[in-house]
Short mmCIF file of C-alpha atoms and ligand atoms in Angstrom, two decimals:
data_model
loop_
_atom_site.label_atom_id
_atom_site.label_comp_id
_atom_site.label_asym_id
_atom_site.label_seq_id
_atom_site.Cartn_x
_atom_site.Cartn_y
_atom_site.Cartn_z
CA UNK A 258 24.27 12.28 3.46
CA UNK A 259 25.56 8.53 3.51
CA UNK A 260 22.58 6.52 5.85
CA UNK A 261 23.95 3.44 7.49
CA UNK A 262 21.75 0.46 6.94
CA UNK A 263 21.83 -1.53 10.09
CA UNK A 264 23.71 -5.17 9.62
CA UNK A 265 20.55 -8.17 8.81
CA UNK A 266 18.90 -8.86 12.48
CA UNK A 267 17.83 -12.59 13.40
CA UNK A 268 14.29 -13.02 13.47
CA UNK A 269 14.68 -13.28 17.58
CA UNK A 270 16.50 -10.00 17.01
CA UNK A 271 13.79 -8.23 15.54
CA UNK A 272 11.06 -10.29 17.27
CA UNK A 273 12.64 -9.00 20.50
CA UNK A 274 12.95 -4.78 19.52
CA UNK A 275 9.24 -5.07 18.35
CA UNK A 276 7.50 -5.39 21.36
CA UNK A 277 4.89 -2.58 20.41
CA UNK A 278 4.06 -4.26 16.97
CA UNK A 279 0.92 -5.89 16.09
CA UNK A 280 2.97 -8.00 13.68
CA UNK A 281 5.11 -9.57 15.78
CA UNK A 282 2.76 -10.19 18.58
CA UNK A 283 -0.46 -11.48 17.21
CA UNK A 284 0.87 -14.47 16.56
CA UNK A 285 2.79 -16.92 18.91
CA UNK A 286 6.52 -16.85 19.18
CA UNK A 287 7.38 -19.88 16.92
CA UNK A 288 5.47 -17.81 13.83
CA UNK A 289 7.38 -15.86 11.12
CA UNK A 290 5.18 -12.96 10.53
CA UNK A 291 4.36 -11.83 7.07
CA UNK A 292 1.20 -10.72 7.16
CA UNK A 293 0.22 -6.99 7.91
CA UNK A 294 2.05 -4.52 5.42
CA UNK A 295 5.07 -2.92 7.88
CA UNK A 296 8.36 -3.70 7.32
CA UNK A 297 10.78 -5.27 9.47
CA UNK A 298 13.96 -2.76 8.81
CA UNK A 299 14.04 0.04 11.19
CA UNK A 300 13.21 3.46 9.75
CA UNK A 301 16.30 5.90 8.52
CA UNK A 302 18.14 6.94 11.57
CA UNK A 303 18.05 10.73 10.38
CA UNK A 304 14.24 10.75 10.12
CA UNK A 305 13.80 8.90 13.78
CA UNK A 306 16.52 11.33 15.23
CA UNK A 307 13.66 14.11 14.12
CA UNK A 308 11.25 12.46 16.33
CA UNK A 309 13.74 11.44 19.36
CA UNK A 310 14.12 15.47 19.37
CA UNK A 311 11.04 16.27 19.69
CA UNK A 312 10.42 13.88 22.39
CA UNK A 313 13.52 14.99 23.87
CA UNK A 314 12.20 18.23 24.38
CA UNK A 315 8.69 17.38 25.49
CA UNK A 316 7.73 19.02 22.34
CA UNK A 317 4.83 16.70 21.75
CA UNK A 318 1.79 19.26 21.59
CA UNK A 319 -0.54 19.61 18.40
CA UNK A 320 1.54 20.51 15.53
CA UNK A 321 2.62 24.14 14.58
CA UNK A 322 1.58 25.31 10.74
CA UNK A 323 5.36 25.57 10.26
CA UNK A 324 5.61 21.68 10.85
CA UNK A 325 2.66 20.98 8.39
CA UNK A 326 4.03 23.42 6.23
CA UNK A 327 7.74 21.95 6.38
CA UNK A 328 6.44 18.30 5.41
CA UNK A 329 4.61 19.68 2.59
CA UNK A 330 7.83 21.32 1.09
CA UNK A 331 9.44 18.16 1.60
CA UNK A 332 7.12 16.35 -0.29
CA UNK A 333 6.82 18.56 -2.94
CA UNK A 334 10.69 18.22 -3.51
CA UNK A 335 10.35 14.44 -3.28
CA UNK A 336 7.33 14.12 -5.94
CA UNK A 337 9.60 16.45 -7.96
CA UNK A 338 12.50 14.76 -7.69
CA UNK A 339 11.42 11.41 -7.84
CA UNK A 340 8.42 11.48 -10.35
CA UNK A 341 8.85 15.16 -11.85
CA UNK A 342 5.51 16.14 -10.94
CA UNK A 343 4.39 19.28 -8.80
CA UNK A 344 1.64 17.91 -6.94
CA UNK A 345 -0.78 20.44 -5.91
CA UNK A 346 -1.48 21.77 -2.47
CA UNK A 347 -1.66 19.00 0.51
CA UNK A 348 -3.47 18.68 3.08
CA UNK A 349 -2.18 16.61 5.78
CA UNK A 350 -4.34 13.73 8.01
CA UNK A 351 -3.01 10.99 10.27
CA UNK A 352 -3.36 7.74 7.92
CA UNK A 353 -4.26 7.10 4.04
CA UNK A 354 -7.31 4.90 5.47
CA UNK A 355 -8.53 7.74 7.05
CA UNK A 356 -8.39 10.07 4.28
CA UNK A 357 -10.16 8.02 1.94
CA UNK A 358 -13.00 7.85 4.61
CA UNK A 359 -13.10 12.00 4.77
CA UNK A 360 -12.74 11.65 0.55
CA UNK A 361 -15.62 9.40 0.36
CA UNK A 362 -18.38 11.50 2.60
CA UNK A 363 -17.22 14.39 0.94
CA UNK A 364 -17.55 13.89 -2.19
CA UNK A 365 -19.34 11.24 -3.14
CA UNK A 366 -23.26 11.12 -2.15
CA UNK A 367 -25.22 8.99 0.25
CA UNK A 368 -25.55 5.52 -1.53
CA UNK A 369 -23.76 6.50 -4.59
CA UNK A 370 -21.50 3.35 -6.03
CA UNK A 371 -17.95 3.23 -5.80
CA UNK A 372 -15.81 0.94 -8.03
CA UNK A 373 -12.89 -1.01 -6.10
CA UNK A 374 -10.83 -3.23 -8.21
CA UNK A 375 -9.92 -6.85 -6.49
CA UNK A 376 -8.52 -8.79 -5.27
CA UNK A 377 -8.12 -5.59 -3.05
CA UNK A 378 -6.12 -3.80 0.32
CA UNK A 379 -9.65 -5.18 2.44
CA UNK A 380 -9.82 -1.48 4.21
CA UNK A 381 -11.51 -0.19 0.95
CA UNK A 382 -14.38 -2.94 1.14
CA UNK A 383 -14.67 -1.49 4.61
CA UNK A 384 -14.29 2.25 4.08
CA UNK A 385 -16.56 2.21 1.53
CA UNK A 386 -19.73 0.04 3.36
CA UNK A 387 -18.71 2.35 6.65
CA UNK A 388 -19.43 5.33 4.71
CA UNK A 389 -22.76 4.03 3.18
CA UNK A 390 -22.12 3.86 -0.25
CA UNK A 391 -22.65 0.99 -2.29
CA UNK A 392 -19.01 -1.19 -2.94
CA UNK A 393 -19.23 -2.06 -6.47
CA UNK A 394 -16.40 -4.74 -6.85
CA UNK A 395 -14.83 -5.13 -10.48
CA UNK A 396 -12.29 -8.08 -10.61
CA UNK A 397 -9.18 -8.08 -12.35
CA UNK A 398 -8.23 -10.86 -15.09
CA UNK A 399 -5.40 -12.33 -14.31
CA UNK A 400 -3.21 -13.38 -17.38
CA UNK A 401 -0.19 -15.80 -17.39
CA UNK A 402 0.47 -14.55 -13.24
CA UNK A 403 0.11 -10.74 -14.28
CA UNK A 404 -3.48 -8.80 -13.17
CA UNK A 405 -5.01 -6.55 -15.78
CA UNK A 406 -7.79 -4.12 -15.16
CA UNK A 407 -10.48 -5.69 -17.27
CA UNK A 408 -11.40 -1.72 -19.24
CA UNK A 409 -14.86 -2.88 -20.91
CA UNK A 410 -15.95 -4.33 -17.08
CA UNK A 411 -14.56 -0.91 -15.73
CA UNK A 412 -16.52 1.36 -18.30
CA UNK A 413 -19.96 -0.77 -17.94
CA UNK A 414 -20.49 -0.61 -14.52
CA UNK A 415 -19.16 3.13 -14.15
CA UNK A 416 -21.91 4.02 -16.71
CA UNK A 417 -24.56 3.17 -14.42
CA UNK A 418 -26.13 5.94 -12.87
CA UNK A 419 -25.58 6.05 -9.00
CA UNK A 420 -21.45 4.82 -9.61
CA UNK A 421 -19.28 8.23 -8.52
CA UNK A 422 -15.94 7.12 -8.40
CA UNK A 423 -13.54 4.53 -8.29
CA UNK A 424 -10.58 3.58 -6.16
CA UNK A 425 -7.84 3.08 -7.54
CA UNK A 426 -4.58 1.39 -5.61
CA UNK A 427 -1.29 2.02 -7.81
CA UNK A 428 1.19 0.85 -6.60
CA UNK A 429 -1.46 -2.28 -6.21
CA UNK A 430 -2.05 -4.04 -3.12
CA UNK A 431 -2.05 -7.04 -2.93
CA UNK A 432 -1.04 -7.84 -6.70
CA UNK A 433 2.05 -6.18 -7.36
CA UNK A 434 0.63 -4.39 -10.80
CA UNK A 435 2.32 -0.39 -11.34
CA UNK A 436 -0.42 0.92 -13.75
CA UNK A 437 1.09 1.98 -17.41
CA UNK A 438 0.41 5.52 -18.34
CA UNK A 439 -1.42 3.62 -20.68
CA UNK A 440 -3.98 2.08 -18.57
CA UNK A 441 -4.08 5.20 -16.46
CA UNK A 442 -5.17 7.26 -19.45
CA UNK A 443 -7.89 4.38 -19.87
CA UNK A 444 -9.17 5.09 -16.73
CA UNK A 445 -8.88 8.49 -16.67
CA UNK A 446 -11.30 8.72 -20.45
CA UNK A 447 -14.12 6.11 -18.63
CA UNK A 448 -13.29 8.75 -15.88
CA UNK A 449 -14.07 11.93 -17.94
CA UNK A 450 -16.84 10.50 -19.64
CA UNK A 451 -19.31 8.71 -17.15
CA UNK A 452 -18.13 11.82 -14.75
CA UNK A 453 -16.35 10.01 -11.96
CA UNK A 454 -14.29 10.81 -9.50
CA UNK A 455 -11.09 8.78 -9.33
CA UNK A 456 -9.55 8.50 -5.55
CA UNK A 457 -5.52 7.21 -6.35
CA UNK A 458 -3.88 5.27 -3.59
CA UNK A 459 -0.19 5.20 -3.99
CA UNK A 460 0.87 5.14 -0.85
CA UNK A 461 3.35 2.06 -2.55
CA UNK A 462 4.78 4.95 -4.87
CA UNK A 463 7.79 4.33 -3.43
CA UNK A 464 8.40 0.66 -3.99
CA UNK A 465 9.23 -0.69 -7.02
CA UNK A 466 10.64 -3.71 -8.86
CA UNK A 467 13.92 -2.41 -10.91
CA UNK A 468 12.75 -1.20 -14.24
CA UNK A 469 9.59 -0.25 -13.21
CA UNK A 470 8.04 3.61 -13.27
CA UNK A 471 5.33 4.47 -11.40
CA UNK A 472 3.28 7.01 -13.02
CA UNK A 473 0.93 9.10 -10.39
CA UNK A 474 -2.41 9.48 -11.30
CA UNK A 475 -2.27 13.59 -11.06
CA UNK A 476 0.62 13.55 -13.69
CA UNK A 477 -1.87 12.71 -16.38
CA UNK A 478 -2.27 15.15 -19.02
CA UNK A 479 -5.91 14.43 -19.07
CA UNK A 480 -8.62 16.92 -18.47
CA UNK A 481 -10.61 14.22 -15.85
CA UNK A 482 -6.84 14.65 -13.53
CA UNK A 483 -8.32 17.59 -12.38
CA UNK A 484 -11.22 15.67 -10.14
CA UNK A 485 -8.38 13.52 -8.95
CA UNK A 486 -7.56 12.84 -5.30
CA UNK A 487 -4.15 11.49 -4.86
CA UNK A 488 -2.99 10.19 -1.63
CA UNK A 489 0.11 9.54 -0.26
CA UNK A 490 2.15 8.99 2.78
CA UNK A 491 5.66 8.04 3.96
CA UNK A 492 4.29 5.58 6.06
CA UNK A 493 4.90 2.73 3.86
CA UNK A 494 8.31 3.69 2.39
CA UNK A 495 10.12 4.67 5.40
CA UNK A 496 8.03 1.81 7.91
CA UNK A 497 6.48 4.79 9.83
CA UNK A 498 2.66 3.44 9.89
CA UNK A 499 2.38 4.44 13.89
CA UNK A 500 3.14 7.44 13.74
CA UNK A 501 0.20 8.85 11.83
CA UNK A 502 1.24 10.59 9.00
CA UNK A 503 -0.27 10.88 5.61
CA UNK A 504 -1.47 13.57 3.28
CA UNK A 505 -4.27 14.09 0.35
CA UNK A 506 -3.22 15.80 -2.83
CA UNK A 507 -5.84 18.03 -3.20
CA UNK A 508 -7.77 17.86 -6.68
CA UNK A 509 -7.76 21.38 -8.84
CA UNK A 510 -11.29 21.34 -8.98
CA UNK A 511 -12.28 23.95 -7.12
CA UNK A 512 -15.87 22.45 -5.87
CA UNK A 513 -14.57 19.20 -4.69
CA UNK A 514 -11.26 20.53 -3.30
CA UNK A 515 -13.67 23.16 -0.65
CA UNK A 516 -15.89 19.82 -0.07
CA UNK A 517 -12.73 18.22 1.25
CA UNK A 518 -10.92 20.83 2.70
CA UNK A 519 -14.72 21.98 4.53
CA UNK A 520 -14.71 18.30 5.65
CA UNK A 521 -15.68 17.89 9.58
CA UNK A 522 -13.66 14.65 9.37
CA UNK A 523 -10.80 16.34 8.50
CA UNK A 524 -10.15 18.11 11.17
CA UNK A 525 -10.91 14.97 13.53
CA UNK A 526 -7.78 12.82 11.82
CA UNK A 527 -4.44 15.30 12.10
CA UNK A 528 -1.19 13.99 11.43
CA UNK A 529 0.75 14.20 14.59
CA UNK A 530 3.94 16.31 15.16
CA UNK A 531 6.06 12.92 15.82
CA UNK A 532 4.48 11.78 12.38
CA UNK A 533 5.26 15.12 10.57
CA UNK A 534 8.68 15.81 11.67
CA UNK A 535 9.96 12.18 10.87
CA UNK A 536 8.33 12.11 7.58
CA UNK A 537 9.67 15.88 6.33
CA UNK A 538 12.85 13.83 7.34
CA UNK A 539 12.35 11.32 5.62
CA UNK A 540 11.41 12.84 2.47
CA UNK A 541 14.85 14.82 3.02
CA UNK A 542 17.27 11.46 3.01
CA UNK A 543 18.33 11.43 -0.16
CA UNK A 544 17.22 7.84 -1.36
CA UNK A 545 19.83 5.49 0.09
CA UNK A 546 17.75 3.86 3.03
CA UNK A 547 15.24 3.46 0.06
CA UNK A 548 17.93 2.03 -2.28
CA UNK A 549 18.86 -0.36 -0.01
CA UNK A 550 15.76 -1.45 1.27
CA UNK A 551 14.13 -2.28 -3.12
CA UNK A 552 17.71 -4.36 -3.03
CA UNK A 553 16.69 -6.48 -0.25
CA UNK A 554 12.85 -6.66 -1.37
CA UNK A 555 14.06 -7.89 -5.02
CA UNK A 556 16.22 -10.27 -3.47
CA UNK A 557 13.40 -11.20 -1.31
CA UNK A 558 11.40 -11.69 -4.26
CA UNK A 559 14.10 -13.82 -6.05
CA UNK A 560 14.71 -16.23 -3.23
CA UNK A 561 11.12 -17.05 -3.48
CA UNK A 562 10.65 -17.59 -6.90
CA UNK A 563 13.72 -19.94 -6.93
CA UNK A 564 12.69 -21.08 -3.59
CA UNK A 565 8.99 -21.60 -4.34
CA UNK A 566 6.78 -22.40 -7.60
CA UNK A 567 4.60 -24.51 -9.72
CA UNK A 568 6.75 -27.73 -8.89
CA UNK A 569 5.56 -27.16 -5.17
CA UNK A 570 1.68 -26.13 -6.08
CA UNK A 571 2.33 -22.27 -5.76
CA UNK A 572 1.35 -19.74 -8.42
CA UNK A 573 3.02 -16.54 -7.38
CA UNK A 574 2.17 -13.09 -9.20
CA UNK A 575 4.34 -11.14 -11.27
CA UNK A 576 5.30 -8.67 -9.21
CA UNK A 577 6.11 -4.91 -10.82
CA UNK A 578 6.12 -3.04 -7.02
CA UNK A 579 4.94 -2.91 -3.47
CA UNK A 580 6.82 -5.65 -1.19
CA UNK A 581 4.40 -8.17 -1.51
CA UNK A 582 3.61 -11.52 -2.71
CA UNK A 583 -0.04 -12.59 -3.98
CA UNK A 584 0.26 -16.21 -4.21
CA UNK A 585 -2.31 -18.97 -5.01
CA UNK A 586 -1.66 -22.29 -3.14
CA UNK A 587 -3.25 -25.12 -5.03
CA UNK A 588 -1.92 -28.43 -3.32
CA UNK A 589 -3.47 -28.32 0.21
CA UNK A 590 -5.33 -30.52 2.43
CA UNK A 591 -9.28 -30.22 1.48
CA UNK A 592 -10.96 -27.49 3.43
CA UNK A 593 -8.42 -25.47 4.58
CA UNK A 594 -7.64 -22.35 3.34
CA UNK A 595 -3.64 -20.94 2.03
CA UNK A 596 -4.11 -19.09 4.96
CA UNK A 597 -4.82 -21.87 7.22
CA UNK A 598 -2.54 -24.32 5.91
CA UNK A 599 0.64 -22.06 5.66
CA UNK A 600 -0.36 -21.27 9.57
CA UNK A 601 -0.78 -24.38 10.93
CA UNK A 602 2.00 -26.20 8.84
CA UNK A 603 4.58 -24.05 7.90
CA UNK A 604 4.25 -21.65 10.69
CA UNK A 605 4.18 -18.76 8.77
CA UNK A 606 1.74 -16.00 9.24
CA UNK A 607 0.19 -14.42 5.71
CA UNK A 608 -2.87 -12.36 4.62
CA UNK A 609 -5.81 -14.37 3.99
CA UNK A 610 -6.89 -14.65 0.52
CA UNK A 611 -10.61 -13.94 1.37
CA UNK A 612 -9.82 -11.03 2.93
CA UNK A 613 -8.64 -9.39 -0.47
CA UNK A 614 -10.59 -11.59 -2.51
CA UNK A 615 -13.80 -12.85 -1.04
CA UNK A 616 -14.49 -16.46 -2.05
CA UNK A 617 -10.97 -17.39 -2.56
CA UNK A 618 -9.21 -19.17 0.08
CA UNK A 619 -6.76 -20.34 -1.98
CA UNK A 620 -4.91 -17.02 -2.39
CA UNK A 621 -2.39 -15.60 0.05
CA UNK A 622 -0.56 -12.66 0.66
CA UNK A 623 3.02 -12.65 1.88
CA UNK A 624 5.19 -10.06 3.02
CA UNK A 625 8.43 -9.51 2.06
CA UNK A 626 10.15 -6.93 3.75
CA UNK A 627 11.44 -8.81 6.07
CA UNK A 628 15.53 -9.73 6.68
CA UNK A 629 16.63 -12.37 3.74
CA UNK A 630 17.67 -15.02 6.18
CA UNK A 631 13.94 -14.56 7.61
CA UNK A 632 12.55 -15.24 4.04
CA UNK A 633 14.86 -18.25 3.53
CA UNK A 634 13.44 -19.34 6.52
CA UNK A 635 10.07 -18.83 5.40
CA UNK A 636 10.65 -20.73 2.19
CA UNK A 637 12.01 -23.54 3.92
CA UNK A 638 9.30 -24.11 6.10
CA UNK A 639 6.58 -23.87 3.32
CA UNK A 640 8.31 -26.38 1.61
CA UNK A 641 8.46 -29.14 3.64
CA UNK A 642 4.94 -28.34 5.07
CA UNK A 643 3.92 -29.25 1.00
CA UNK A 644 6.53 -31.83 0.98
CA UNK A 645 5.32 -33.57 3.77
CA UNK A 646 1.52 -33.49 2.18
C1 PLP B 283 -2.90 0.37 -0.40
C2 PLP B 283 -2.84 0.76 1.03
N1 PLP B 283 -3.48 1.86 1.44
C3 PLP B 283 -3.45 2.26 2.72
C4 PLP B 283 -2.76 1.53 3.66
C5 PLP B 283 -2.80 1.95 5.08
O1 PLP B 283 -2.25 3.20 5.20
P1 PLP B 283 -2.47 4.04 6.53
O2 PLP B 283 -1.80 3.29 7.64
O3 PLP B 283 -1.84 5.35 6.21
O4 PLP B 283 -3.95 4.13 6.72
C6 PLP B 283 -2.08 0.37 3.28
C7 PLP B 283 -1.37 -0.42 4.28
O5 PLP B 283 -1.03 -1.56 4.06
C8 PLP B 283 -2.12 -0.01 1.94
O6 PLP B 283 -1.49 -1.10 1.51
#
């Protein structure tokens, strides 16, 4: 099955079609939005004709087992044949933020400390306080533009007594890094021996720089993988974030697999049948869409680095996956933040750094999956916002 990428859209194009998107309409019309993590290409047409059937047919009740069971096939031959890994049994739930809620009641217990690496995706900060545990924050080093997990920090503070787990983002949001098996296995021994329980995020599995491998965390031949919880979603790779789809690779651990799957929560968060039909879809394209889409993304990320750099005051982050851009922005007026400046200025919406990185306005987060002609745009304006400084 060939899928037809749709020809590049203007930015009035696509500001027009996405009426329903928080994206495009939090900020005023004159913005370029590059902020929350959706993309701006439309989904594959195969996986949205799954959904238009559906509707079609006013076949929009609560999901039949055959559906859930479908998507989970589908997955399973997309983990296989894109990571070679047989992920264990799924259980499916609306959204990845969701899941990690449901992970974090059930197993982890009342005020017990869990790790988050920063700068970090800002819903963990929140899951994690919402859930009353105690967010222990361990920052990455960042060396020559490239984030390390900093393994002596890790193992100290996962050695004191109330820490239970760690998050873990891979792909990582917002700094680009694709773990190593290497630093995975790191993990995964501070895992086994202070007894924690690692939660993987790679809901980014699917985007990556060329060259890069993503490893996921349950493909570790390590005997702490089996008190894993992966989790995953085609919400991300296929732009499908409203329609509430996601699923939780359950760990082989037999105790904290029933504590999940006897979660209350879990039952409260379904994926919906809209969700679940365009996502076993998805899964079943056979990687073009997705080929295209890392083409444009790289380019993305090339225009920007020509475009953009330490001549105009920007550090931007090596970047090994995910679609965006965690930038520092040195040269600014005094007291206003990257966020603030690239706003007012440049007219060009981006993630606050202090969101990801409390205390450090200078960061930003940019999002590239956007149309080329968009990003040119966007590097355009940036620049003569600094060059008029
Ligand atoms: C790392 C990460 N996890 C989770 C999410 C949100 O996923 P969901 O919409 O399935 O909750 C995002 C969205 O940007 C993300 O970047």
């Amino acid at each position: 099955m060939t899928l037809q990428f749709p020809a590049e859209e203007s930015f009035a194009a696509v500001r027009a079609r996405r009426t329903h998107s928080i994206k495009w309409q939090r900020y005023p019309a004159d913005v370029l939005p590059a902020w929350v993590a959706d993309m701006d290409f439309p989904p594959p047409k195969e996986a949205l004709e799954a959904g238009i059937t559906l509707l079609d047919r006013g076949d929009t009740g609560y999901p039949s087992p055959d559906l859930v069971m479908n998507y989970q096939l589908s997955y399973q031959d997309w983990a296989k044949n894109n990571f070679g890994t047989q992920p264990n049994s799924l259980a499916t739930v609306a959204d990845v933020v969701a899941a990690l809620r449901i992970i974090i009641m059930a197993v982890t217990d009342p005020r017990a400390g869990v790790i988050v690496l920063t700068p970090s995706y800002p819903p963990f900060f929140r899951v994690v306080n919402d859930a009353e545990r105690e967010l222990v924050p361990v920052p990455m080093q960042r060396i020559n533009r490239r984030y390390t997990i900093d393994f002596d920090l890790v193992a100290r503070v996962a050695a004191k007594e109330h820490v239970q787990a760690i998050i873990l983002c891979n792909p990582q949001n917002p700094t680009g890094r694709v773990f190593t098996r290497n630093e995975l296995t790191m993990i995964a021994e501070i895992a086994e021996r202070e007894r924690l329980i690692v939660i993987s995020d790679e809901i980014h599995q699917d985007l990556r720089a060329p060259g890069t491998v993503h490893i996921p965390y349950s493909s570790l031949d390590h005997e702490s993988s089996s008190r894993a919880v992966v989790l995953a979603s085609p919400s991300k790779s296929f732009n499908i974030a409203g329609l509430k789809v996601a699923h939780i690779e359950l760990p082989s651990d037999t105790e904290l697999r029933s504590r999940i799957e006897g979660s209350p929560l879990l039952a409260l968060s379904q994926a919906t049948s809209i969700g679940l039909s365009v996502g076993t879809q998805a899964y079943r394209t056979e990687g073009d869409w997705l080929a295209e889409v890392r083409t444009i993304i790289d380019e993305n990320f090339n225009l920007v680095i020509k475009g953009l750099g330490d001549q105009d005051g920007i550090t931007i982050t090596e970047r090994e996956g995910t679609y965006l851009l965690w930038g520092e922005l040195l040269r600014r007026p005094s007291g206003q933040s990257a966020y603030e400046f690239l706003l007012n200025r440049a007219r060009v919406a981006v993630g606050p750094g202090e969101d990801y990185l409390p205390g450090a306005p200078e960061f930003f987060r940019l999002n590239l999956a956007a149309w080329p002609s968009v990003v040119e745009t966007m590097i355009e304006r940036i620049h003569d916002a600094l060059a008029a400084l």
